[in-house]
Structures are given as structure tokens and as C-alpha cells.
Tab-separated table of C-alpha atoms in Angstrom:
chain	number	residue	atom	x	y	z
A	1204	UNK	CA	-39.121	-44.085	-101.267
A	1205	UNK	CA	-37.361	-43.352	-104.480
A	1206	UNK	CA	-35.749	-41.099	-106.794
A	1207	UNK	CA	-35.668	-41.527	-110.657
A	1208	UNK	CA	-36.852	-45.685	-109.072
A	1209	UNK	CA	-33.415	-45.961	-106.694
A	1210	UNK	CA	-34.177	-46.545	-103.673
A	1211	UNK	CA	-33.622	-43.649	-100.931
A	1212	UNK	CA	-31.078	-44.723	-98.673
A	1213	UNK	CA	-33.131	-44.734	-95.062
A	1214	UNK	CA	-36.276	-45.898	-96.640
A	1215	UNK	CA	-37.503	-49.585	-95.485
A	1216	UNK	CA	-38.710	-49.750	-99.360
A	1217	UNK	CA	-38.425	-48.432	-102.663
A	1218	UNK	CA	-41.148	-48.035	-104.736
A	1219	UNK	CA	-40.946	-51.824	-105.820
A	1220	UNK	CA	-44.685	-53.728	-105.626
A	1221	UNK	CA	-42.716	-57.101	-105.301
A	1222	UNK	CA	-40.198	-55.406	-102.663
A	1223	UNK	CA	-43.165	-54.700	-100.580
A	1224	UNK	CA	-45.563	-57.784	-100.847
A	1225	UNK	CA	-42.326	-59.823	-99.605
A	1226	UNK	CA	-42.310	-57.934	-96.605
A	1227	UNK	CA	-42.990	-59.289	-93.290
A	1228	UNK	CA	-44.858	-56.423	-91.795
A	1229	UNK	CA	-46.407	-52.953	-92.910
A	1230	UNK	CA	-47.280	-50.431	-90.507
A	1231	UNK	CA	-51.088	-48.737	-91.186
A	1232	UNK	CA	-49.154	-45.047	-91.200
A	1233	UNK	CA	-45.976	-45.038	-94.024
A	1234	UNK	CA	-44.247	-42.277	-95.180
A	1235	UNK	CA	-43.658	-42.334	-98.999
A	1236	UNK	CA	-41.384	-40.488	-101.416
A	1237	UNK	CA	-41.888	-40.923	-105.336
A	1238	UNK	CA	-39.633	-39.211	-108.609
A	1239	UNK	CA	-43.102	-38.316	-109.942
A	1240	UNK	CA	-46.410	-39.777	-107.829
A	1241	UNK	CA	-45.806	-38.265	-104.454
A	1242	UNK	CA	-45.029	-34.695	-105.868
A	1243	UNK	CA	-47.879	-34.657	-107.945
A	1244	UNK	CA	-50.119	-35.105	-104.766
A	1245	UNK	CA	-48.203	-32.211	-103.131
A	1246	UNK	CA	-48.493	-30.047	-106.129
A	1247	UNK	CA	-52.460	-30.717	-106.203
A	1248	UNK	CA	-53.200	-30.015	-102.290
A	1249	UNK	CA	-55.836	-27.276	-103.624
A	1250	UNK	CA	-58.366	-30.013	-105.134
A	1251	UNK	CA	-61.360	-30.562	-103.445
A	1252	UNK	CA	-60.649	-34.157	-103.541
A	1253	UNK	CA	-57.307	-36.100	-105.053
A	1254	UNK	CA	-57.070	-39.899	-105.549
A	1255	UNK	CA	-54.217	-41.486	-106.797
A	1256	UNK	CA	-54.817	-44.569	-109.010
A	1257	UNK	CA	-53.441	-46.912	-110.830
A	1258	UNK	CA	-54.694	-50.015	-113.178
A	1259	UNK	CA	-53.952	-52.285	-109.729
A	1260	UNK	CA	-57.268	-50.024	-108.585
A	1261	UNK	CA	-58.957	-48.640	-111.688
A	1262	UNK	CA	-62.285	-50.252	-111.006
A	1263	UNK	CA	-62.600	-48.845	-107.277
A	1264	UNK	CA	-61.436	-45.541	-108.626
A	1265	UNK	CA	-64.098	-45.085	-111.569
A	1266	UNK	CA	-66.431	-46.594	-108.351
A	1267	UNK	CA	-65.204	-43.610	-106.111
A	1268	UNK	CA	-65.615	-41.076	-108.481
A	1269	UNK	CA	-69.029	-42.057	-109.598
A	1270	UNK	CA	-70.088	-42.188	-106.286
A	1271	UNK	CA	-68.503	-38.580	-105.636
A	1272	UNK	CA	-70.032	-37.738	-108.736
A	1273	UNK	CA	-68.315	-34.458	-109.158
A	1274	UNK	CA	-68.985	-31.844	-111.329
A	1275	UNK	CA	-65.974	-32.392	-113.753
A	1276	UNK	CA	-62.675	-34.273	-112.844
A	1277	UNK	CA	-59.343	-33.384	-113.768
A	1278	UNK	CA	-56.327	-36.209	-114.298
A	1279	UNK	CA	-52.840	-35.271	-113.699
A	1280	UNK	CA	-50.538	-37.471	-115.951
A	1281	UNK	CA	-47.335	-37.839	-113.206
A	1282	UNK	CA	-45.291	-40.342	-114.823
A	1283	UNK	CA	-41.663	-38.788	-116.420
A	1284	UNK	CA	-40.313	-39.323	-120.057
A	1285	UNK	CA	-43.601	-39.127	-121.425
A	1286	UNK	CA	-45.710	-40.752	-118.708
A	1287	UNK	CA	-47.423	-42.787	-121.194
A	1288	UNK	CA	-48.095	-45.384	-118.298
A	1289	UNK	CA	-50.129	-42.424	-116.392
A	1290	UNK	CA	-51.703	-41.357	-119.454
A	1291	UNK	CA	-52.991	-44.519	-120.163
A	1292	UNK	CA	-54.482	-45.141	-116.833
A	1293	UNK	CA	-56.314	-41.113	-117.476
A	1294	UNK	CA	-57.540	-42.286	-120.944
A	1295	UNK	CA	-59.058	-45.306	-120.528
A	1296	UNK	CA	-61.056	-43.644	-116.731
A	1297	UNK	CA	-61.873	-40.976	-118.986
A	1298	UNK	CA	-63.613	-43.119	-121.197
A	1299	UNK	CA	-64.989	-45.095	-118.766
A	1300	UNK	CA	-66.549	-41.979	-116.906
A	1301	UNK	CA	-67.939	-41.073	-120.890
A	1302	UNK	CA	-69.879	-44.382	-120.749
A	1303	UNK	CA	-67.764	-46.068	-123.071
A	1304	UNK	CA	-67.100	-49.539	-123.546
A	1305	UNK	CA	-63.567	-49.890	-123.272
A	1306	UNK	CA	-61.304	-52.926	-124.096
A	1307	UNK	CA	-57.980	-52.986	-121.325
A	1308	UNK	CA	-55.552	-54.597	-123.378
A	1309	UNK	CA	-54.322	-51.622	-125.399
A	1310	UNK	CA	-53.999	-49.582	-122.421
A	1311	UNK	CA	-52.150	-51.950	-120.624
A	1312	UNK	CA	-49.949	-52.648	-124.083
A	1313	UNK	CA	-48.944	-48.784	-123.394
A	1314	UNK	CA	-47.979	-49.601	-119.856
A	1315	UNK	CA	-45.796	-52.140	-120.937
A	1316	UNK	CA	-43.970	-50.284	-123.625
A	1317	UNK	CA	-44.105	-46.995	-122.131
A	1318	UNK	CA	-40.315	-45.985	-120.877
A	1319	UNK	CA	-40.961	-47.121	-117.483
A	1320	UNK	CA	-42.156	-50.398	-118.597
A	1321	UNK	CA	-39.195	-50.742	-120.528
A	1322	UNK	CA	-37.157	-50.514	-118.228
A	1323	UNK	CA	-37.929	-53.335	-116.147
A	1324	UNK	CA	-37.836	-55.583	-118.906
A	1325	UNK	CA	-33.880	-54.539	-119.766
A	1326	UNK	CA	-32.609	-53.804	-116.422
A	1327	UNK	CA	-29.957	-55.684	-114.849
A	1328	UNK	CA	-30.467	-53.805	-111.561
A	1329	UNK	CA	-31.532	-55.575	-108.454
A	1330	UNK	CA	-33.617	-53.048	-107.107
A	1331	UNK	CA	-35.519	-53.476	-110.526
A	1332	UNK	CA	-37.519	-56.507	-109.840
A	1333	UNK	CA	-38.449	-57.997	-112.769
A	1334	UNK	CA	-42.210	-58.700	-111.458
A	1335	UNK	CA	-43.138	-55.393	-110.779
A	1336	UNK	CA	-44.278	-54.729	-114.124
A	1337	UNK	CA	-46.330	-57.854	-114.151
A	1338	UNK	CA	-48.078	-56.849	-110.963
A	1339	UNK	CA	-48.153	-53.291	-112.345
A	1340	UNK	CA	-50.122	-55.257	-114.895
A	1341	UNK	CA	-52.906	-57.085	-112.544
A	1342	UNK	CA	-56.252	-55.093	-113.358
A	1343	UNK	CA	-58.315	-54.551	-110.432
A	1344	UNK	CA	-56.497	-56.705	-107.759
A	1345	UNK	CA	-57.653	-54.255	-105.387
A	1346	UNK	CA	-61.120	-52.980	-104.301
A	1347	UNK	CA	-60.253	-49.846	-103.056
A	1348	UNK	CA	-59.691	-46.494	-104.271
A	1349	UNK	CA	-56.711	-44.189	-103.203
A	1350	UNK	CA	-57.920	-41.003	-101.431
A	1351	UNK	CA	-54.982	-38.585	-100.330
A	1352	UNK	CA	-56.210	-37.474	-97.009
A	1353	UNK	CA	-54.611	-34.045	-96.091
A	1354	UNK	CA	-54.279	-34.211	-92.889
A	1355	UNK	CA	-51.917	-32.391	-90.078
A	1356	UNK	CA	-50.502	-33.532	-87.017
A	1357	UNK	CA	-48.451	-32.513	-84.554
């Protein structure tokens, strides 16, 4: 969990990709807690369908939605202080769903200079590892897609 990319105090993790892939042990059910990502999902529970994405998944996501093949698809841009990183990711699936041929690198050049990018390259916080962004960064390391399953248990 994190607010405004601190770390909640309780949380196991913040919402650092290094911070987690040095961790000894997930568990398959986690309870997360984002400024931005995790109240966008809440704020969407009405959509048929929601996936949450990023470039780390953008293949499996186009994948999933042509699959799906839905009758239109709407992206909700998350990110704060512009959100350019979220917009990006929106831009170039929109493209990609228009059959365009899209180059990645100057989507992934907004990543990096969008405000959230910059701030892992200045800060001098620990909590701010300075190889998130890189794996930010890592196209398609992942074959899956993101569904948000609304589900709930007692």
C-alpha cells in the first residue's frame, strides 16, 4: 500500500516493483492500497469488465481485450499531476486496438519524464527505489492481463 508512493505503515509493501520482487514470499490473496490505481478500480465497479494495465502487461491486455472484443472500451487515465505515465499506456492500446503500427519508445519516453518518472530519478528517499522505473520500463515481461474480479466474501 501507499499514499502519494509512502508506504502505509501496516502494509508488508509499498507500491515499489523492486520492494516486491525481493520478497521472499507472496501470498495468492493481497490486499492493495494505491494514491491513484486502486481508487480508480473502486470508482469503476459499474463496468462490465475492468482491467488494470500497465506497459509491464500491455501485450496480454490488447490480447484480453481483443479476445473480449467489446463493443467500445473506455480507458481511465489514474495517474496524478498529469498522469502522463497512464495516458501513455491509454494512447498507445488505443492505437493498437485502431490497427496501428505503433513504435514503444515514445510512449515509454513519456513514462520516463512524466512527474512520476521524475521522481525516481531525483529522489533521495529509500522507499524510492531507484529500479522501479526501469522495471516500470520492461515491455511485456508479463503474459497476463489484469482483470479486477469483484468479488464478495464473507
Amino acid at each position: 500500500g501507499e499514499i502519494e508512493g509512502v508506504k502505509i505503515e501496516g502494509f508488508h509493501f509499498g507500491n515499489s516493483p523492486a520492494e516486491i520482487q525481493m520478497a521472499k514470499r507472496l501470498t495468492p490473496k493481497m490486499v492493495m492500497r494505491t494514491t491513484s490505481g486502486t481508487q480508480g478500480v473502486v470508482g469503476c465497479t459499474h463496468a462490465e469488465g475492468i482491467l488494470v494495465a500497465s506497459f509491464v502487461v500491455a501485450e496480454a491486455t490488447f490480447q484480453h481485450i481483443l479476445d473480449k472484443n467489446p463493443s467500445h472500451v473506455t480507458f481511465i487515465v489514474t495517474g496524478r499531476k498529469n498522469g502522463d505515465e497512464d495516458l501513455a499506456l491509454a494512447e498507445y492500446l488505443q492505437k493498437r486496438l485502431e490497427g496501428r503500427d505503433v513504435p514503444l519508445e515514445p510512449y515509454l519516453d513519456r513514462v520516463s519524464a512524466s512527474p512520476g518518472g521524475i521522481k525516481y530519478h531525483r529522489s533521495e528517499d529509500p522507499s524510492f527505489h531507484q529500479s522501479d522505473l526501469e522495471l516500470a520500463l520492461q515491455v511485456n515481461r508479463f503474459s497476463f492481463s489484469m482483470e479486477v474480479i469483484n468479488k464478495v466474501t464473507t
